[in-house]
Amino acid sequence: MRTIMRKPCFQAPCLAIRHGIGVPDLFVSKHEPVLASNGNPADVPTVAVAKVSTEDLSHGLVLTAEFKPFQEVDVMAKVAGFIKQINVDVGDRVTQGQLLATLEIPEMADDLRRADAAVVRAKAEVTRAQDEQRRAESVHNIARLSFQRLSTVADKKPGLVP
């Protein structure tokens, strides 16, 4: 019969010191030695054996895939026109109120030019009306002054002014 002794683990001294066990106590076996018998080779079970080696625990794998969005939203403009500029790309995260695209609407540009021309005309009319008001105030002031002079003359010399 053969005697097989157990080998001590190298991590045991660290654990033993943490738990308050003396290091020499770890290496003293408290069990009886294990004895192997020289029996029939057919009775011996077959076991798988693998060589231990050090390797990385993580493995990388590159796959070609297409992501499907969590939420897909159709965006539509309130008016018809041409896209002048796009500010986001497919797959970008967007927030509420963010400008996604700029539309160019030729009809609206014409309407804007007509509205600007109407504003310019209205400002010119306001200026003309203000000039007319100043002229009317000047005429009024001249008439008032003339009346006051004639009134003063009529009071000083009655019958001179009809």
PDB file of C-alpha atoms in Angstrom:
ATOM      1  CA  MET A   1       0.000   0.000   0.000  1.00  0.00           C
ATOM      2  CA  ARG A   2       1.056   3.552  -0.786  1.00  0.00           C
ATOM      3  CA  THR A   3       0.685   6.512   1.518  1.00  0.00           C
ATOM      4  CA  ILE A   4      -0.576   9.761  -0.074  1.00  0.00           C
ATOM      5  CA  MET A   5      -0.050  12.963   1.893  1.00  0.00           C
ATOM      6  CA  ARG A   6      -2.080  16.116   1.290  1.00  0.00           C
ATOM      7  CA  LYS A   7      -0.173  19.207   0.165  1.00  0.00           C
ATOM      8  CA  PRO A   8      -0.808  22.417   2.104  1.00  0.00           C
ATOM      9  CA  CYS A   9      -2.488  25.350   0.318  1.00  0.00           C
ATOM     10  CA  PHE A  10      -0.363  28.500  -0.034  1.00  0.00           C
ATOM     11  CA  GLN A  11      -3.276  30.789   0.802  1.00  0.00           C
ATOM     12  CA  ALA A  12      -3.811  29.128   4.135  1.00  0.00           C
ATOM     13  CA  PRO A  13      -1.247  31.208   6.123  1.00  0.00           C
ATOM     14  CA  CYS A  14      -2.982  34.440   5.158  1.00  0.00           C
ATOM     15  CA  LEU A  15      -6.378  33.071   6.121  1.00  0.00           C
ATOM     16  CA  ALA A  16      -4.977  31.591   9.291  1.00  0.00           C
ATOM     17  CA  ILE A  17      -3.509  34.902  10.409  1.00  0.00           C
ATOM     18  CA  ARG A  18      -6.824  36.646   9.733  1.00  0.00           C
ATOM     19  CA  HIS A  19      -8.758  34.096  11.805  1.00  0.00           C
ATOM     20  CA  GLY A  20      -6.288  33.945  14.650  1.00  0.00           C
ATOM     21  CA  ILE A  21      -5.029  30.419  13.964  1.00  0.00           C
ATOM     22  CA  GLY A  22      -1.334  29.877  14.444  1.00  0.00           C
ATOM     23  CA  VAL A  23       0.525  29.193  11.189  1.00  0.00           C
ATOM     24  CA  PRO A  24       2.337  26.064  12.492  1.00  0.00           C
ATOM     25  CA  ASP A  25      -1.030  24.558  13.444  1.00  0.00           C
ATOM     26  CA  LEU A  26      -2.106  24.590   9.789  1.00  0.00           C
ATOM     27  CA  PHE A  27       0.641  22.338   8.567  1.00  0.00           C
ATOM     28  CA  VAL A  28       0.044  19.655  11.140  1.00  0.00           C
ATOM     29  CA  SER A  29      -2.378  17.086   9.753  1.00  0.00           C
ATOM     30  CA  LYS A  30      -5.110  16.032  12.127  1.00  0.00           C
ATOM     31  CA  HIS A  31      -6.290  13.259   9.817  1.00  0.00           C
ATOM     32  CA  GLU A  32      -5.027   9.781   9.292  1.00  0.00           C
ATOM     33  CA  PRO A  33      -2.977   9.273   6.130  1.00  0.00           C
ATOM     34  CA  VAL A  34      -4.969   8.067   3.131  1.00  0.00           C
ATOM     35  CA  LEU A  35      -3.958   4.594   2.008  1.00  0.00           C
ATOM     36  CA  ALA A  36      -4.309   3.370  -1.564  1.00  0.00           C
ATOM     37  CA  SER A  37      -4.741  -0.313  -2.321  1.00  0.00           C
ATOM     38  CA  ASN A  38      -3.093  -2.267  -5.129  1.00  0.00           C
ATOM     39  CA  GLY A  39      -6.375  -3.622  -6.398  1.00  0.00           C
ATOM     40  CA  ASN A  40      -7.558  -4.777  -9.759  1.00  0.00           C
ATOM     41  CA  PRO A  41      -6.965  -2.162 -12.528  1.00  0.00           C
ATOM     42  CA  ALA A  42     -10.487  -2.800 -13.823  1.00  0.00           C
ATOM     43  CA  ASP A  43     -11.899  -1.557 -10.502  1.00  0.00           C
ATOM     44  CA  VAL A  44     -10.102   1.800 -10.757  1.00  0.00           C
ATOM     45  CA  PRO A  45     -12.482   4.498 -12.114  1.00  0.00           C
ATOM     46  CA  THR A  46     -11.389   6.619 -15.067  1.00  0.00           C
ATOM     47  CA  VAL A  47     -11.440  10.366 -14.425  1.00  0.00           C
ATOM     48  CA  ALA A  48     -10.830  13.337 -16.713  1.00  0.00           C
ATOM     49  CA  VAL A  49      -7.727  15.348 -16.017  1.00  0.00           C
ATOM     50  CA  ALA A  50      -6.896  18.815 -17.322  1.00  0.00           C
ATOM     51  CA  LYS A  51      -3.719  20.818 -17.094  1.00  0.00           C
ATOM     52  CA  VAL A  52      -4.166  24.034 -15.151  1.00  0.00           C
ATOM     53  CA  SER A  53      -3.009  27.229 -16.875  1.00  0.00           C
ATOM     54  CA  THR A  54      -3.413  30.970 -16.401  1.00  0.00           C
ATOM     55  CA  GLU A  55      -5.671  32.731 -18.930  1.00  0.00           C
ATOM     56  CA  ASP A  56      -7.840  35.843 -19.185  1.00  0.00           C
ATOM     57  CA  LEU A  57     -11.371  35.377 -17.917  1.00  0.00           C
ATOM     58  CA  SER A  58     -12.947  37.635 -20.549  1.00  0.00           C
ATOM     59  CA  HIS A  59     -13.323  36.918 -24.227  1.00  0.00           C
ATOM     60  CA  GLY A  60     -14.224  39.430 -26.935  1.00  0.00           C
ATOM     61  CA  LEU A  61     -16.552  38.653 -29.777  1.00  0.00           C
ATOM     62  CA  VAL A  62     -17.227  40.975 -32.708  1.00  0.00           C
ATOM     63  CA  LEU A  63     -20.625  40.579 -34.330  1.00  0.00           C
ATOM     64  CA  THR A  64     -22.265  42.434 -37.186  1.00  0.00           C
ATOM     65  CA  ALA A  65     -25.716  43.571 -36.131  1.00  0.00           C
ATOM     66  CA  GLU A  66     -28.370  46.222 -36.579  1.00  0.00           C
ATOM     67  CA  PHE A  67     -29.944  47.931 -33.573  1.00  0.00           C
ATOM     68  CA  LYS A  68     -33.662  48.450 -33.513  1.00  0.00           C
ATOM     69  CA  PRO A  69     -34.791  51.667 -31.796  1.00  0.00           C
ATOM     70  CA  PHE A  70     -36.633  51.587 -28.499  1.00  0.00           C
ATOM     71  CA  GLN A  71     -39.065  54.189 -29.809  1.00  0.00           C
ATOM     72  CA  GLU A  72     -39.581  55.339 -33.380  1.00  0.00           C
ATOM     73  CA  VAL A  73     -41.393  58.591 -34.112  1.00  0.00           C
ATOM     74  CA  ASP A  74     -42.538  60.014 -37.465  1.00  0.00           C
ATOM     75  CA  VAL A  75     -41.821  63.744 -37.727  1.00  0.00           C
ATOM     76  CA  MET A  76     -43.908  65.877 -40.076  1.00  0.00           C
ATOM     77  CA  ALA A  77     -43.793  69.588 -40.834  1.00  0.00           C
ATOM     78  CA  LYS A  78     -46.880  71.778 -40.581  1.00  0.00           C
ATOM     79  CA  VAL A  79     -46.118  73.333 -43.980  1.00  0.00           C
ATOM     80  CA  ALA A  80     -44.821  71.955 -47.277  1.00  0.00           C
ATOM     81  CA  GLY A  81     -41.334  72.929 -48.406  1.00  0.00           C
ATOM     82  CA  PHE A  82     -37.803  71.786 -49.117  1.00  0.00           C
ATOM     83  CA  ILE A  83     -35.278  70.673 -46.500  1.00  0.00           C
ATOM     84  CA  LYS A  84     -32.491  73.261 -46.384  1.00  0.00           C
ATOM     85  CA  GLN A  85     -30.416  71.793 -43.515  1.00  0.00           C
ATOM     86  CA  ILE A  86     -30.573  68.668 -41.313  1.00  0.00           C
ATOM     87  CA  ASN A  87     -29.079  69.059 -37.823  1.00  0.00           C
ATOM     88  CA  VAL A  88     -29.332  65.430 -36.578  1.00  0.00           C
ATOM     89  CA  ASP A  89     -28.369  62.025 -37.933  1.00  0.00           C
ATOM     90  CA  VAL A  90     -30.008  58.606 -37.757  1.00  0.00           C
ATOM     91  CA  GLY A  91     -29.603  57.179 -34.255  1.00  0.00           C
ATOM     92  CA  ASP A  92     -28.890  60.526 -32.530  1.00  0.00           C
ATOM     93  CA  ARG A  93     -30.646  61.244 -29.259  1.00  0.00           C
ATOM     94  CA  VAL A  94     -32.818  64.341 -29.426  1.00  0.00           C
ATOM     95  CA  THR A  95     -34.556  66.408 -26.788  1.00  0.00           C
ATOM     96  CA  GLN A  96     -37.885  68.193 -26.821  1.00  0.00           C
ATOM     97  CA  GLY A  97     -37.630  71.542 -28.565  1.00  0.00           C
ATOM     98  CA  GLN A  98     -34.366  70.720 -30.363  1.00  0.00           C
ATOM     99  CA  LEU A  99     -34.135  71.989 -33.966  1.00  0.00           C
ATOM    100  CA  LEU A 100     -34.047  68.895 -36.206  1.00  0.00           C
ATOM    101  CA  ALA A 101     -34.126  70.464 -39.666  1.00  0.00           C
ATOM    102  CA  THR A 102     -34.571  73.801 -41.421  1.00  0.00           C
ATOM    103  CA  LEU A 103     -37.185  74.067 -44.161  1.00  0.00           C
ATOM    104  CA  GLU A 104     -36.972  76.366 -47.155  1.00  0.00           C
ATOM    105  CA  ILE A 105     -40.375  77.446 -48.418  1.00  0.00           C
ATOM    106  CA  PRO A 106     -40.191  79.637 -51.551  1.00  0.00           C
ATOM    107  CA  GLU A 107     -43.834  80.721 -51.269  1.00  0.00           C
ATOM    108  CA  MET A 108     -43.297  81.789 -47.680  1.00  0.00           C
ATOM    109  CA  ALA A 109     -40.174  83.756 -48.678  1.00  0.00           C
ATOM    110  CA  ASP A 110     -42.280  85.665 -51.240  1.00  0.00           C
ATOM    111  CA  ASP A 111     -44.930  86.340 -48.610  1.00  0.00           C
ATOM    112  CA  LEU A 112     -42.210  87.572 -46.239  1.00  0.00           C
ATOM    113  CA  ARG A 113     -40.837  89.991 -48.868  1.00  0.00           C
ATOM    114  CA  ARG A 114     -44.357  91.310 -49.523  1.00  0.00           C
ATOM    115  CA  ALA A 115     -44.938  91.740 -45.781  1.00  0.00           C
ATOM    116  CA  ASP A 116     -41.603  93.592 -45.418  1.00  0.00           C
ATOM    117  CA  ALA A 117     -42.586  95.902 -48.290  1.00  0.00           C
ATOM    118  CA  ALA A 118     -45.952  96.546 -46.609  1.00  0.00           C
ATOM    119  CA  VAL A 119     -44.134  97.446 -43.365  1.00  0.00           C
ATOM    120  CA  VAL A 120     -41.900  99.904 -45.247  1.00  0.00           C
ATOM    121  CA  ARG A 121     -44.984 101.454 -46.916  1.00  0.00           C
ATOM    122  CA  ALA A 122     -46.762 101.716 -43.554  1.00  0.00           C
ATOM    123  CA  LYS A 123     -43.727 103.436 -41.985  1.00  0.00           C
ATOM    124  CA  ALA A 124     -43.652 105.910 -44.896  1.00  0.00           C
ATOM    125  CA  GLU A 125     -47.371 106.622 -44.387  1.00  0.00           C
ATOM    126  CA  VAL A 126     -46.783 107.182 -40.664  1.00  0.00           C
ATOM    127  CA  THR A 127     -43.961 109.635 -41.467  1.00  0.00           C
ATOM    128  CA  ARG A 128     -46.201 111.450 -44.015  1.00  0.00           C
ATOM    129  CA  ALA A 129     -49.043 111.643 -41.460  1.00  0.00           C
ATOM    130  CA  GLN A 130     -46.668 113.016 -38.797  1.00  0.00           C
ATOM    131  CA  ASP A 131     -45.436 115.686 -41.279  1.00  0.00           C
ATOM    132  CA  GLU A 132     -49.068 116.560 -42.118  1.00  0.00           C
ATOM    133  CA  GLN A 133     -49.885 116.864 -38.416  1.00  0.00           C
ATOM    134  CA  ARG A 134     -46.904 119.193 -37.821  1.00  0.00           C
ATOM    135  CA  ARG A 135     -47.991 121.335 -40.799  1.00  0.00           C
ATOM    136  CA  ALA A 136     -51.567 121.502 -39.460  1.00  0.00           C
ATOM    137  CA  GLU A 137     -50.269 122.486 -36.006  1.00  0.00           C
ATOM    138  CA  SER A 138     -48.159 125.249 -37.594  1.00  0.00           C
ATOM    139  CA  VAL A 139     -51.186 126.563 -39.529  1.00  0.00           C
ATOM    140  CA  HIS A 140     -53.229 126.457 -36.310  1.00  0.00           C
ATOM    141  CA  ASN A 141     -50.548 128.347 -34.359  1.00  0.00           C
ATOM    142  CA  ILE A 142     -50.341 131.043 -37.086  1.00  0.00           C
ATOM    143  CA  ALA A 143     -54.134 131.427 -37.134  1.00  0.00           C
ATOM    144  CA  ARG A 144     -54.274 131.647 -33.321  1.00  0.00           C
ATOM    145  CA  LEU A 145     -51.520 134.270 -33.202  1.00  0.00           C
ATOM    146  CA  SER A 146     -53.254 136.285 -35.970  1.00  0.00           C
ATOM    147  CA  PHE A 147     -56.523 136.104 -34.053  1.00  0.00           C
ATOM    148  CA  GLN A 148     -54.847 137.259 -30.824  1.00  0.00           C
ATOM    149  CA  ARG A 149     -53.230 140.249 -32.606  1.00  0.00           C
ATOM    150  CA  LEU A 150     -56.461 141.265 -34.267  1.00  0.00           C
ATOM    151  CA  SER A 151     -58.340 140.803 -31.010  1.00  0.00           C
ATOM    152  CA  THR A 152     -55.813 143.025 -29.198  1.00  0.00           C
ATOM    153  CA  VAL A 153     -56.060 145.736 -31.909  1.00  0.00           C
ATOM    154  CA  ALA A 154     -59.878 145.564 -31.835  1.00  0.00           C
ATOM    155  CA  ASP A 155     -59.853 146.051 -28.050  1.00  0.00           C
ATOM    156  CA  LYS A 156     -57.463 149.061 -28.206  1.00  0.00           C
ATOM    157  CA  LYS A 157     -59.032 150.790 -31.234  1.00  0.00           C
ATOM    158  CA  PRO A 158     -62.681 149.779 -31.704  1.00  0.00           C
ATOM    159  CA  GLY A 159     -64.020 150.010 -35.229  1.00  0.00           C
ATOM    160  CA  LEU A 160     -60.593 149.609 -36.871  1.00  0.00           C
ATOM    161  CA  VAL A 161     -60.976 145.869 -37.405  1.00  0.00           C
ATOM    162  CA  PRO A 162     -64.312 144.899 -39.019  1.00  0.00           C
TER     163      PRO A 162
END
